[in-house]
Structure formats: structure tokens, C-alpha cells
């Protein structure tokens, strides 16, 4: 059975707690969670009662028809049954075979040890210690978090990846309340002591953003949420129905993408199917600003890697908008493309440039100071769903697509060339993510085969092009070190 992986995000080495905490619920908290779950199930049951009733009646008729006996000779049928049973000689089933040894005789020559410690054939003496080693997170481990969709539930899977040891396994998972669409790692901790944390923000088909603590295992709820749908008030006679502001805090539709501001760590941006972008102040859990300049679903967005105030978003309306978040009403630029914008990403080696991909298979390189693209690349036959620059290798671009292929490009000098192409055998590809610590290691999610890790340096053509290219670790300069692109 295929279990699609719809989104993925890496966690840098050293960010995770060495030994994650395990949740222990007291009786009252467990009772509260069970009560809330029953209420949600009851609402869902009430909504689908009529449909299920009709479907059950149809199914009952099908069963009755299928179980109706076919015409045939009863005597002939009985004779066939007897012949088939005779083959197994069931009349002599209880008779013992006198040539069989007793159990005691069979085990007489076996050596028995008092404990596993004394048994030389048991190599793992203490299974608890073995399990503890798998549970612990090493400083050399990366975590990869992905949104997974199963038949009866959705979840976040937290994987451990260790490149040196060639190990990759699921550490734990978290049950989600809705279909996952986007993930974003962040280390902002809303606690007042200004410490860093290890969190994953999740956008789903629900308008509420869930933020989970990756250092806690077996938790049943996110540590905090952004946005909420308020309880509907009973409409008074003669009054109009309540407006969006009366019922919602935050988005009113699915959250399609998320971007964390690494310079101003308390800020998270979200893109939604309600046509808006919201900037969240996570220290208070409230929207700081709402940007409503797109005319259709906002599918993708990303903060600038160095400039605190600069944000770019892409939409189904075939446009990308660059904002100065200090005054978004007055400072913004718009680019139009050939199709719906699927992904945008900043070029961290060339801070004035960003890339945009579209649903008709094109990739555009944009200079924020210019109206025309630097280059246009026909990368795939269908939507470019993944658009990832290597974290350390300048000019190395990896794209994934609904056409089932992953392609590796060299875009150095603004002259893109194809290096390698591969059918991943994963069906439609939904996401791609580059490891922040390993520049050639990428994670991919698609229709099937779960989450897959691919070290592209194992391809000879990739080594020929990028093997000798200098690895550059992107520094984080002061946010005042450069002006915004809109002011150039």
C-alpha cells in the first residue's frame, strides 16, 4: 500500500537533545484527551451517518446476491467434498506415530545456559542497552522530519540519518490531526528564558499551524499552535452572519507553506489557500501582519537568508511578490510567469537572486533589481515540486517534479546545464530538501516508497562537475550589513 510523503525538513546536527524526553500523562490529562477525542469522533460520525446508512444498505444487498447458491447437483457436490477430505486421511488424525521420539529424548543432547551472559552464542547480552543506543541522538546525527499519509491517519515521522555510519531509521512518530502539506524546522523557544529549542512547524489542510517539540517522544498534542477557529456564536434574529474576523484568528483555509526567519527568530511566515500571507509573532502566538496582495492560493514563500525584512512569495495567480516587511503596503515588486508558481527559493550564494518554479515545468532565475529573468529553464515536463540549491556547493541545483524525475543542474554563471537525471520510481514527487550539513545529501518524498535519502555524490557525472568545486559554508552576517533589494 502506498503511503505518500508530502513534505520534509532537515534538522541540523547538534540541534536535537541527546536523550529525548518521554511523555507521562497523569489520569486527569488522559481523561481530558479521551473526552476531546470522543467529541471530535462524535461530530464526524453525526456528519456521515446518512451516507453510511445508505452505503450499508447497498452492501447488504450485494452480500445477499453473492451468497445465493448456484444451480447444481447436490449429490455430486457432496461426493466431491468427500473425495477432497479423503486426501488428508482425517480418520487416522489422532493415531500417534510410534516411530516419533518423545520431546525429552529430542532435547536430551542440547546444552542449556542459566542466562544470556553465560551463553557464547548470544552476542547482544543486554537488549535494553541496545535499544537505548538507538533511542539516543548522537552529535553526528541529522534528523529528517516528514509528513506521511496513511490510509486511516496522518503523522510526522522523525528519522535519524547518520552519513558516516550509513544508518537511516525511524526514531519516533507523531500523530497529526489533518493532512500535512508543509514542514519548517525552527529553534525559537517561546519560553521567556530565551533558550533555543528543537521544534517543527506543520502546515496542514486545517487553517491552524501546529508546532511540535522534536525532543519529546510520545506526545499527543503540539506544544503550541498558531491560529484558531473560534466557537461559532448563535446568530441573533435580524443580525447578519458573522464575518471572518468574528470566527477566525489567522488563516481561514489550508496552510500550504511555512518559512522561519533565521535573523528574527520569533517570526514565522505562512502561505495559505485563503490567498494571504501571515507573519506570526511566536512569542505571543498572534499575527503581526497580514499580506493580502495575491489573487489566488499562495503556495510557496521564503524569507531572505540574510535580510530580516525581505520575503518572497509565489501563487496560483502566476506571480511572485517580493516584500519589504517593514512597510509591505508601499514596498513590493511583482513578477509574472507562464504558470502557477510552485516553489521559490533564495540563492544564498548570490543574495540578490532567487529562483521560482512553475506548474508547467519551468525554472526562472530572478534578479530582485531587474524586471526580466536572468535565465529561463525548461526543467521538467510537469510541475516542478522541489527546488533546492545545495547548502554548500555553489551552482548545484536539484529539482524534482510530478513527472517522477529528479534532475541535477549546474547553474554557475547563469548558464544552466543538465548534469544528471533519474526516475526515482516513487511516482509523483512532492518534495525535496537538502541537508544543511552535507551538501550532496537530499531527501525526497513522493507517492510511494516513503522518505528516500540520496547522496548525489555517488554519481560520477556529479563528481566530475562539482567534486573539485570549493565548499562554502554560508555565514550569517548582521542584518544591517546589506540593504533590501527593493531599495537598490
mmCIF file of C-alpha atoms in Angstrom, residues 122-466:
data_model
loop_
_atom_site.group_PDB
_atom_site.id
_atom_site.type_symbol
_atom_site.label_atom_id
_atom_site.label_comp_id
_atom_site.label_asym_id
_atom_site.label_seq_id
_atom_site.Cartn_x
_atom_site.Cartn_y
_atom_site.Cartn_z
ATOM 1 C CA UNK A 122 24.097 -14.657 22.350
ATOM 2 C CA UNK A 123 26.062 -11.649 21.127
ATOM 3 C CA UNK A 124 23.646 -8.986 22.460
ATOM 4 C CA UNK A 125 23.703 -9.574 26.199
ATOM 5 C CA UNK A 126 21.549 -6.627 27.229
ATOM 6 C CA UNK A 127 18.716 -5.717 24.855
ATOM 7 C CA UNK A 128 17.818 -2.675 26.955
ATOM 8 C CA UNK A 129 21.230 -1.185 26.284
ATOM 9 C CA UNK A 130 20.867 -1.939 22.575
ATOM 10 C CA UNK A 131 17.502 -0.143 22.455
ATOM 11 C CA UNK A 132 18.930 2.793 24.385
ATOM 12 C CA UNK A 133 21.657 3.233 21.761
ATOM 13 C CA UNK A 134 19.031 3.504 19.012
ATOM 14 C CA UNK A 135 16.965 5.917 21.108
ATOM 15 C CA UNK A 136 19.873 8.272 21.838
ATOM 16 C CA UNK A 137 20.674 11.024 19.296
ATOM 17 C CA UNK A 138 24.390 11.363 18.540
ATOM 18 C CA UNK A 139 26.086 14.716 17.791
ATOM 19 C CA UNK A 140 26.865 13.333 14.317
ATOM 20 C CA UNK A 141 23.189 12.508 13.607
ATOM 21 C CA UNK A 142 20.851 14.551 11.436
ATOM 22 C CA UNK A 143 17.104 14.298 11.899
ATOM 23 C CA UNK A 144 14.775 14.301 8.908
ATOM 24 C CA UNK A 145 11.107 15.021 9.606
ATOM 25 C CA UNK A 146 8.459 14.172 7.019
ATOM 26 C CA UNK A 147 4.691 14.319 6.737
ATOM 27 C CA UNK A 148 3.285 10.870 5.957
ATOM 28 C CA UNK A 149 -0.251 9.983 4.879
ATOM 29 C CA UNK A 150 -1.561 6.515 5.760
ATOM 30 C CA UNK A 151 -4.964 5.054 4.980
ATOM 31 C CA UNK A 152 -6.520 5.856 8.352
ATOM 32 C CA UNK A 153 -4.287 8.580 9.798
ATOM 33 C CA UNK A 154 -1.606 11.195 9.111
ATOM 34 C CA UNK A 155 1.651 11.503 11.003
ATOM 35 C CA UNK A 156 5.032 13.142 11.325
ATOM 36 C CA UNK A 157 7.869 10.630 11.062
ATOM 37 C CA UNK A 158 11.129 11.614 12.740
ATOM 38 C CA UNK A 159 14.049 9.797 11.087
ATOM 39 C CA UNK A 160 17.662 9.567 12.224
ATOM 40 C CA UNK A 161 20.284 9.786 9.473
ATOM 41 C CA UNK A 162 23.999 9.239 10.093
ATOM 42 C CA UNK A 163 26.083 9.583 6.949
ATOM 43 C CA UNK A 164 29.321 8.193 8.410
ATOM 44 C CA UNK A 165 27.648 5.074 9.803
ATOM 45 C CA UNK A 166 25.314 4.694 6.805
ATOM 46 C CA UNK A 167 22.305 4.398 9.132
ATOM 47 C CA UNK A 168 18.775 5.624 8.490
ATOM 48 C CA UNK A 169 15.758 4.648 10.594
ATOM 49 C CA UNK A 170 12.510 5.976 12.096
ATOM 50 C CA UNK A 171 13.136 7.214 15.634
ATOM 51 C CA UNK A 172 9.537 8.062 16.561
ATOM 52 C CA UNK A 173 6.375 9.488 15.058
ATOM 53 C CA UNK A 174 3.683 11.989 15.997
ATOM 54 C CA UNK A 175 0.004 11.694 15.078
ATOM 55 C CA UNK A 176 -1.377 14.728 13.209
ATOM 56 C CA UNK A 177 -4.940 15.973 13.211
ATOM 57 C CA UNK A 178 -5.026 16.758 9.473
ATOM 58 C CA UNK A 179 -3.315 16.078 6.125
ATOM 59 C CA UNK A 180 0.255 17.535 6.228
ATOM 60 C CA UNK A 181 1.270 19.993 3.500
ATOM 61 C CA UNK A 182 4.420 21.741 4.755
ATOM 62 C CA UNK A 183 7.078 21.499 7.457
ATOM 63 C CA UNK A 184 9.633 24.010 8.756
ATOM 64 C CA UNK A 185 12.279 23.451 11.407
ATOM 65 C CA UNK A 186 12.944 26.257 13.911
ATOM 66 C CA UNK A 187 14.857 26.656 17.151
ATOM 67 C CA UNK A 188 12.855 29.500 18.679
ATOM 68 C CA UNK A 189 11.571 28.673 22.144
ATOM 69 C CA UNK A 190 8.628 30.842 23.295
ATOM 70 C CA UNK A 191 9.693 30.459 26.931
ATOM 71 C CA UNK A 192 10.883 33.757 28.430
ATOM 72 C CA UNK A 193 14.383 32.465 29.268
ATOM 73 C CA UNK A 194 15.391 32.997 25.597
ATOM 74 C CA UNK A 195 16.768 29.467 25.220
ATOM 75 C CA UNK A 196 16.897 27.575 21.940
ATOM 76 C CA UNK A 197 14.700 24.587 21.211
ATOM 77 C CA UNK A 198 14.148 21.909 18.575
ATOM 78 C CA UNK A 199 10.731 22.424 17.011
ATOM 79 C CA UNK A 200 8.929 21.577 13.796
ATOM 80 C CA UNK A 201 6.084 23.752 12.494
ATOM 81 C CA UNK A 202 3.493 21.915 10.398
ATOM 82 C CA UNK A 203 1.036 23.349 7.907
ATOM 83 C CA UNK A 204 -1.961 21.136 7.145
ATOM 84 C CA UNK A 205 -5.350 21.169 5.459
ATOM 85 C CA UNK A 206 -6.507 22.867 8.652
ATOM 86 C CA UNK A 207 -6.012 26.655 8.986
ATOM 87 C CA UNK A 208 -4.215 26.101 12.306
ATOM 88 C CA UNK A 209 -0.400 25.730 12.331
ATOM 89 C CA UNK A 210 0.858 23.106 14.779
ATOM 90 C CA UNK A 211 4.308 23.419 16.400
ATOM 91 C CA UNK A 212 5.741 20.197 17.857
ATOM 92 C CA UNK A 213 8.736 19.673 20.150
ATOM 93 C CA UNK A 214 11.039 17.124 18.495
ATOM 94 C CA UNK A 215 12.810 16.474 21.809
ATOM 95 C CA UNK A 216 9.658 14.923 23.284
ATOM 96 C CA UNK A 217 8.565 11.409 22.339
ATOM 97 C CA UNK A 218 5.014 10.019 22.589
ATOM 98 C CA UNK A 219 3.392 13.454 22.919
ATOM 99 C CA UNK A 220 -0.244 13.685 21.839
ATOM 100 C CA UNK A 221 -0.521 17.434 21.306
ATOM 101 C CA UNK A 222 1.650 20.193 19.780
ATOM 102 C CA UNK A 223 3.463 22.407 22.284
ATOM 103 C CA UNK A 224 1.650 25.407 20.825
ATOM 104 C CA UNK A 225 -0.493 26.365 17.831
ATOM 105 C CA UNK A 226 -0.758 29.462 15.667
ATOM 106 C CA UNK A 227 -4.257 30.487 14.672
ATOM 107 C CA UNK A 228 -7.567 29.069 15.743
ATOM 108 C CA UNK A 229 -11.169 28.876 14.740
ATOM 109 C CA UNK A 230 -13.298 30.403 17.454
ATOM 110 C CA UNK A 231 -16.519 28.761 18.528
ATOM 111 C CA UNK A 232 -19.424 29.962 16.433
ATOM 112 C CA UNK A 233 -21.844 32.169 18.306
ATOM 113 C CA UNK A 234 -25.573 31.671 17.941
ATOM 114 C CA UNK A 235 -26.863 34.115 15.364
ATOM 115 C CA UNK A 236 -29.356 36.590 16.746
ATOM 116 C CA UNK A 237 -32.562 37.342 14.930
ATOM 117 C CA UNK A 238 -32.179 40.155 12.433
ATOM 118 C CA UNK A 239 -28.350 40.029 12.558
ATOM 119 C CA UNK A 240 -26.137 39.177 9.601
ATOM 120 C CA UNK A 241 -23.891 36.123 9.701
ATOM 121 C CA UNK A 242 -20.580 36.636 11.442
ATOM 122 C CA UNK A 243 -17.581 37.817 9.392
ATOM 123 C CA UNK A 244 -14.186 36.158 9.056
ATOM 124 C CA UNK A 245 -12.790 38.287 11.856
ATOM 125 C CA UNK A 246 -15.528 37.138 14.229
ATOM 126 C CA UNK A 247 -14.764 33.449 13.751
ATOM 127 C CA UNK A 248 -11.069 33.123 12.941
ATOM 128 C CA UNK A 249 -7.686 34.106 14.269
ATOM 129 C CA UNK A 250 -5.154 33.689 11.466
ATOM 130 C CA UNK A 251 -5.871 31.789 8.266
ATOM 131 C CA UNK A 252 -9.256 30.584 7.095
ATOM 132 C CA UNK A 253 -8.031 27.800 4.805
ATOM 133 C CA UNK A 254 -5.222 25.256 4.415
ATOM 134 C CA UNK A 255 -1.628 26.309 5.188
ATOM 135 C CA UNK A 256 0.439 25.451 2.102
ATOM 136 C CA UNK A 257 3.934 26.611 3.089
ATOM 137 C CA UNK A 258 5.970 27.945 6.020
ATOM 138 C CA UNK A 259 9.197 29.919 6.364
ATOM 139 C CA UNK A 260 11.079 30.729 9.555
ATOM 140 C CA UNK A 261 13.035 33.990 9.856
ATOM 141 C CA UNK A 262 16.532 32.934 10.966
ATOM 142 C CA UNK A 263 17.508 36.534 11.738
ATOM 143 C CA UNK A 264 14.457 37.470 13.811
ATOM 144 C CA UNK A 265 13.848 34.057 15.334
ATOM 145 C CA UNK A 266 10.416 34.768 16.798
ATOM 146 C CA UNK A 267 8.872 35.353 13.340
ATOM 147 C CA UNK A 268 7.287 32.649 11.171
ATOM 148 C CA UNK A 269 5.630 33.329 7.804
ATOM 149 C CA UNK A 270 2.782 31.191 6.460
ATOM 150 C CA UNK A 271 1.223 30.926 2.999
ATOM 151 C CA UNK A 272 -2.384 29.841 2.668
ATOM 152 C CA UNK A 273 -5.098 28.782 0.264
ATOM 153 C CA UNK A 274 -7.074 31.792 1.577
ATOM 154 C CA UNK A 275 -4.865 33.983 -0.737
ATOM 155 C CA UNK A 276 -2.935 35.542 2.162
ATOM 156 C CA UNK A 277 0.485 35.538 3.814
ATOM 157 C CA UNK A 278 0.628 35.974 7.594
ATOM 158 C CA UNK A 279 3.661 36.968 9.661
ATOM 159 C CA UNK A 280 3.388 35.367 13.102
ATOM 160 C CA UNK A 281 4.942 36.610 16.323
ATOM 161 C CA UNK A 282 5.588 33.269 18.020
ATOM 162 C CA UNK A 283 6.459 34.942 21.343
ATOM 163 C CA UNK A 284 2.795 35.930 21.664
ATOM 164 C CA UNK A 285 1.225 33.386 19.288
ATOM 165 C CA UNK A 286 -0.578 36.110 17.318
ATOM 166 C CA UNK A 287 -0.412 37.514 13.764
ATOM 167 C CA UNK A 288 1.917 40.532 13.482
ATOM 168 C CA UNK A 289 0.870 41.355 9.893
ATOM 169 C CA UNK A 290 -1.278 40.001 7.091
ATOM 170 C CA UNK A 291 -0.223 40.434 3.446
ATOM 171 C CA UNK A 292 -3.119 40.028 1.007
ATOM 172 C CA UNK A 293 -1.742 41.014 -2.382
ATOM 173 C CA UNK A 294 -2.183 37.736 -4.265
ATOM 174 C CA UNK A 295 -5.483 36.970 -6.004
ATOM 175 C CA UNK A 296 -5.302 33.177 -5.653
ATOM 176 C CA UNK A 297 -3.844 30.496 -3.360
ATOM 177 C CA UNK A 298 -0.360 31.319 -2.046
ATOM 178 C CA UNK A 299 1.572 28.073 -2.499
ATOM 179 C CA UNK A 300 5.129 28.976 -1.520
ATOM 180 C CA UNK A 301 7.206 31.582 0.329
ATOM 181 C CA UNK A 302 10.669 32.073 1.811
ATOM 182 C CA UNK A 303 12.438 34.646 3.958
ATOM 183 C CA UNK A 304 15.736 36.026 2.704
ATOM 184 C CA UNK A 305 18.686 34.154 4.284
ATOM 185 C CA UNK A 306 20.363 37.410 5.425
ATOM 186 C CA UNK A 307 17.844 40.281 5.307
ATOM 187 C CA UNK A 308 15.384 40.223 8.170
ATOM 188 C CA UNK A 309 12.725 42.247 6.383
ATOM 189 C CA UNK A 310 12.769 40.612 2.918
ATOM 190 C CA UNK A 311 10.261 37.929 1.920
ATOM 191 C CA UNK A 312 9.209 36.433 -1.414
ATOM 192 C CA UNK A 313 6.006 34.512 -2.123
ATOM 193 C CA UNK A 314 4.564 32.645 -5.117
ATOM 194 C CA UNK A 315 0.947 31.975 -6.003
ATOM 195 C CA UNK A 316 -1.554 30.169 -8.194
ATOM 196 C CA UNK A 317 -2.167 33.591 -9.763
ATOM 197 C CA UNK A 318 1.114 33.048 -11.730
ATOM 198 C CA UNK A 319 3.007 35.743 -9.846
ATOM 199 C CA UNK A 320 5.798 36.129 -7.297
ATOM 200 C CA UNK A 321 5.837 39.107 -4.930
ATOM 201 C CA UNK A 322 8.865 40.491 -3.099
ATOM 202 C CA UNK A 323 8.014 42.324 0.140
ATOM 203 C CA UNK A 324 9.805 44.677 2.470
ATOM 204 C CA UNK A 325 8.001 43.554 5.621
ATOM 205 C CA UNK A 326 8.738 46.861 7.363
ATOM 206 C CA UNK A 327 6.266 48.574 5.015
ATOM 207 C CA UNK A 328 4.660 45.920 2.767
ATOM 208 C CA UNK A 329 1.881 48.226 1.610
ATOM 209 C CA UNK A 330 4.391 50.576 -0.013
ATOM 210 C CA UNK A 331 7.457 48.428 -0.804
ATOM 211 C CA UNK A 332 6.893 45.402 -3.016
ATOM 212 C CA UNK A 333 7.700 44.155 -6.513
ATOM 213 C CA UNK A 334 5.778 41.707 -8.694
ATOM 214 C CA UNK A 335 6.914 39.284 -11.418
ATOM 215 C CA UNK A 336 4.566 37.374 -13.754
ATOM 216 C CA UNK A 337 5.244 33.860 -15.048
ATOM 217 C CA UNK A 338 3.905 31.346 -17.571
ATOM 218 C CA UNK A 339 2.188 29.166 -14.972
ATOM 219 C CA UNK A 340 1.213 28.818 -11.323
ATOM 220 C CA UNK A 341 4.225 29.279 -9.048
ATOM 221 C CA UNK A 342 5.025 26.016 -7.237
ATOM 222 C CA UNK A 343 8.269 26.862 -5.358
ATOM 223 C CA UNK A 344 10.516 29.834 -4.618
ATOM 224 C CA UNK A 345 13.970 29.753 -3.034
ATOM 225 C CA UNK A 346 16.677 32.341 -2.421
ATOM 226 C CA UNK A 347 20.175 31.799 -3.805
ATOM 227 C CA UNK A 348 22.242 32.032 -0.608
ATOM 228 C CA UNK A 349 25.438 32.448 -2.684
ATOM 229 C CA UNK A 350 24.014 35.392 -4.638
ATOM 230 C CA UNK A 351 21.812 37.369 -2.246
ATOM 231 C CA UNK A 352 20.036 39.464 -4.905
ATOM 232 C CA UNK A 353 18.805 36.387 -6.780
ATOM 233 C CA UNK A 354 16.000 33.936 -6.171
ATOM 234 C CA UNK A 355 14.614 31.007 -8.174
ATOM 235 C CA UNK A 356 10.965 30.312 -8.968
ATOM 236 C CA UNK A 357 9.465 27.124 -10.443
ATOM 237 C CA UNK A 358 6.078 26.712 -12.086
ATOM 238 C CA UNK A 359 3.440 24.071 -12.688
ATOM 239 C CA UNK A 360 4.291 23.937 -16.428
ATOM 240 C CA UNK A 361 7.853 22.749 -15.757
ATOM 241 C CA UNK A 362 9.877 25.992 -15.936
ATOM 242 C CA UNK A 363 12.519 27.361 -13.553
ATOM 243 C CA UNK A 364 13.207 31.100 -13.562
ATOM 244 C CA UNK A 365 16.230 32.873 -12.078
ATOM 245 C CA UNK A 366 15.247 36.355 -10.904
ATOM 246 C CA UNK A 367 17.456 39.320 -10.019
ATOM 247 C CA UNK A 368 15.451 41.306 -7.468
ATOM 248 C CA UNK A 369 16.772 44.534 -9.007
ATOM 249 C CA UNK A 370 15.513 43.695 -12.507
ATOM 250 C CA UNK A 371 12.138 43.131 -14.138
ATOM 251 C CA UNK A 372 13.289 40.377 -16.517
ATOM 252 C CA UNK A 373 14.524 36.887 -15.588
ATOM 253 C CA UNK A 374 18.269 36.235 -15.664
ATOM 254 C CA UNK A 375 17.513 32.874 -17.296
ATOM 255 C CA UNK A 376 14.531 30.657 -18.052
ATOM 256 C CA UNK A 377 14.958 26.880 -17.941
ATOM 257 C CA UNK A 378 12.533 24.236 -19.196
ATOM 258 C CA UNK A 379 13.436 21.781 -16.436
ATOM 259 C CA UNK A 380 10.601 19.213 -16.484
ATOM 260 C CA UNK A 381 7.518 18.176 -18.427
ATOM 261 C CA UNK A 382 5.230 18.764 -15.436
ATOM 262 C CA UNK A 383 5.120 20.788 -12.212
ATOM 263 C CA UNK A 384 8.497 21.408 -10.531
ATOM 264 C CA UNK A 385 7.531 20.460 -6.976
ATOM 265 C CA UNK A 386 11.041 20.526 -5.473
ATOM 266 C CA UNK A 387 13.574 23.339 -5.956
ATOM 267 C CA UNK A 388 16.691 23.007 -3.799
ATOM 268 C CA UNK A 389 20.143 24.580 -4.027
ATOM 269 C CA UNK A 390 22.993 22.713 -2.368
ATOM 270 C CA UNK A 391 23.726 24.008 1.107
ATOM 271 C CA UNK A 392 27.463 24.404 0.373
ATOM 272 C CA UNK A 393 28.205 23.836 -3.343
ATOM 273 C CA UNK A 394 27.755 26.975 -5.421
ATOM 274 C CA UNK A 395 25.709 26.442 -8.585
ATOM 275 C CA UNK A 396 24.397 22.962 -7.681
ATOM 276 C CA UNK A 397 20.616 22.901 -8.160
ATOM 277 C CA UNK A 398 18.372 19.857 -7.685
ATOM 278 C CA UNK A 399 14.785 19.792 -8.968
ATOM 279 C CA UNK A 400 12.035 17.208 -8.516
ATOM 280 C CA UNK A 401 8.783 17.001 -10.388
ATOM 281 C CA UNK A 402 5.372 15.485 -10.866
ATOM 282 C CA UNK A 403 6.889 13.804 -13.945
ATOM 283 C CA UNK A 404 8.601 11.421 -11.426
ATOM 284 C CA UNK A 405 12.150 12.596 -12.207
ATOM 285 C CA UNK A 406 14.871 14.245 -10.148
ATOM 286 C CA UNK A 407 17.351 16.343 -12.120
ATOM 287 C CA UNK A 408 20.690 17.819 -11.100
ATOM 288 C CA UNK A 409 21.740 21.112 -12.729
ATOM 289 C CA UNK A 410 24.844 23.283 -12.833
ATOM 290 C CA UNK A 411 23.657 26.905 -12.910
ATOM 291 C CA UNK A 412 27.019 28.555 -12.216
ATOM 292 C CA UNK A 413 27.456 31.652 -14.357
ATOM 293 C CA UNK A 414 23.707 31.775 -15.044
ATOM 294 C CA UNK A 415 24.140 29.196 -17.807
ATOM 295 C CA UNK A 416 22.178 26.141 -16.631
ATOM 296 C CA UNK A 417 23.267 22.721 -17.830
ATOM 297 C CA UNK A 418 21.853 19.272 -17.027
ATOM 298 C CA UNK A 419 24.300 17.063 -15.103
ATOM 299 C CA UNK A 420 22.161 14.000 -14.327
ATOM 300 C CA UNK A 421 18.546 12.815 -14.453
ATOM 301 C CA UNK A 422 16.917 9.883 -12.639
ATOM 302 C CA UNK A 423 13.468 8.320 -12.422
ATOM 303 C CA UNK A 424 13.146 7.780 -8.652
ATOM 304 C CA UNK A 425 10.478 5.038 -9.020
ATOM 305 C CA UNK A 426 8.467 6.872 -6.345
ATOM 306 C CA UNK A 427 5.576 8.008 -8.504
ATOM 307 C CA UNK A 428 4.749 11.715 -8.434
ATOM 308 C CA UNK A 429 7.360 13.584 -6.378
ATOM 309 C CA UNK A 430 6.002 16.079 -3.847
ATOM 310 C CA UNK A 431 9.064 17.490 -2.085
ATOM 311 C CA UNK A 432 12.847 17.764 -1.946
ATOM 312 C CA UNK A 433 15.137 19.008 0.838
ATOM 313 C CA UNK A 434 18.928 19.428 1.027
ATOM 314 C CA UNK A 435 20.809 18.515 4.208
ATOM 315 C CA UNK A 436 22.281 21.661 5.840
ATOM 316 C CA UNK A 437 25.437 19.783 6.915
ATOM 317 C CA UNK A 438 26.000 17.509 3.898
ATOM 318 C CA UNK A 439 25.857 19.410 0.594
ATOM 319 C CA UNK A 440 25.280 16.377 -1.638
ATOM 320 C CA UNK A 441 22.653 14.625 0.500
ATOM 321 C CA UNK A 442 18.988 15.201 -0.377
ATOM 322 C CA UNK A 443 15.683 13.860 0.943
ATOM 323 C CA UNK A 444 12.725 13.201 -1.367
ATOM 324 C CA UNK A 445 9.076 12.390 -0.786
ATOM 325 C CA UNK A 446 6.556 11.073 -3.282
ATOM 326 C CA UNK A 447 3.515 8.897 -3.881
ATOM 327 C CA UNK A 448 5.205 5.723 -2.649
ATOM 328 C CA UNK A 449 8.393 4.233 -1.173
ATOM 329 C CA UNK A 450 8.270 6.529 1.868
ATOM 330 C CA UNK A 451 11.053 9.032 2.502
ATOM 331 C CA UNK A 452 14.185 8.429 0.444
ATOM 332 C CA UNK A 453 17.700 9.774 1.027
ATOM 333 C CA UNK A 454 20.022 10.160 -1.976
ATOM 334 C CA UNK A 455 23.706 11.088 -1.813
ATOM 335 C CA UNK A 456 24.144 12.525 -5.314
ATOM 336 C CA UNK A 457 27.961 12.469 -4.977
ATOM 337 C CA UNK A 458 27.778 8.741 -5.762
ATOM 338 C CA UNK A 459 27.026 9.724 -9.378
ATOM 339 C CA UNK A 460 30.233 10.039 -11.434
ATOM 340 C CA UNK A 461 28.888 12.940 -13.522
ATOM 341 C CA UNK A 462 28.140 14.890 -10.321
ATOM 342 C CA UNK A 463 31.679 14.297 -9.062
ATOM 343 C CA UNK A 464 33.131 15.405 -12.396
ATOM 344 C CA UNK A 465 31.276 18.728 -12.274
ATOM 345 C CA UNK A 466 31.110 19.554 -8.560
#
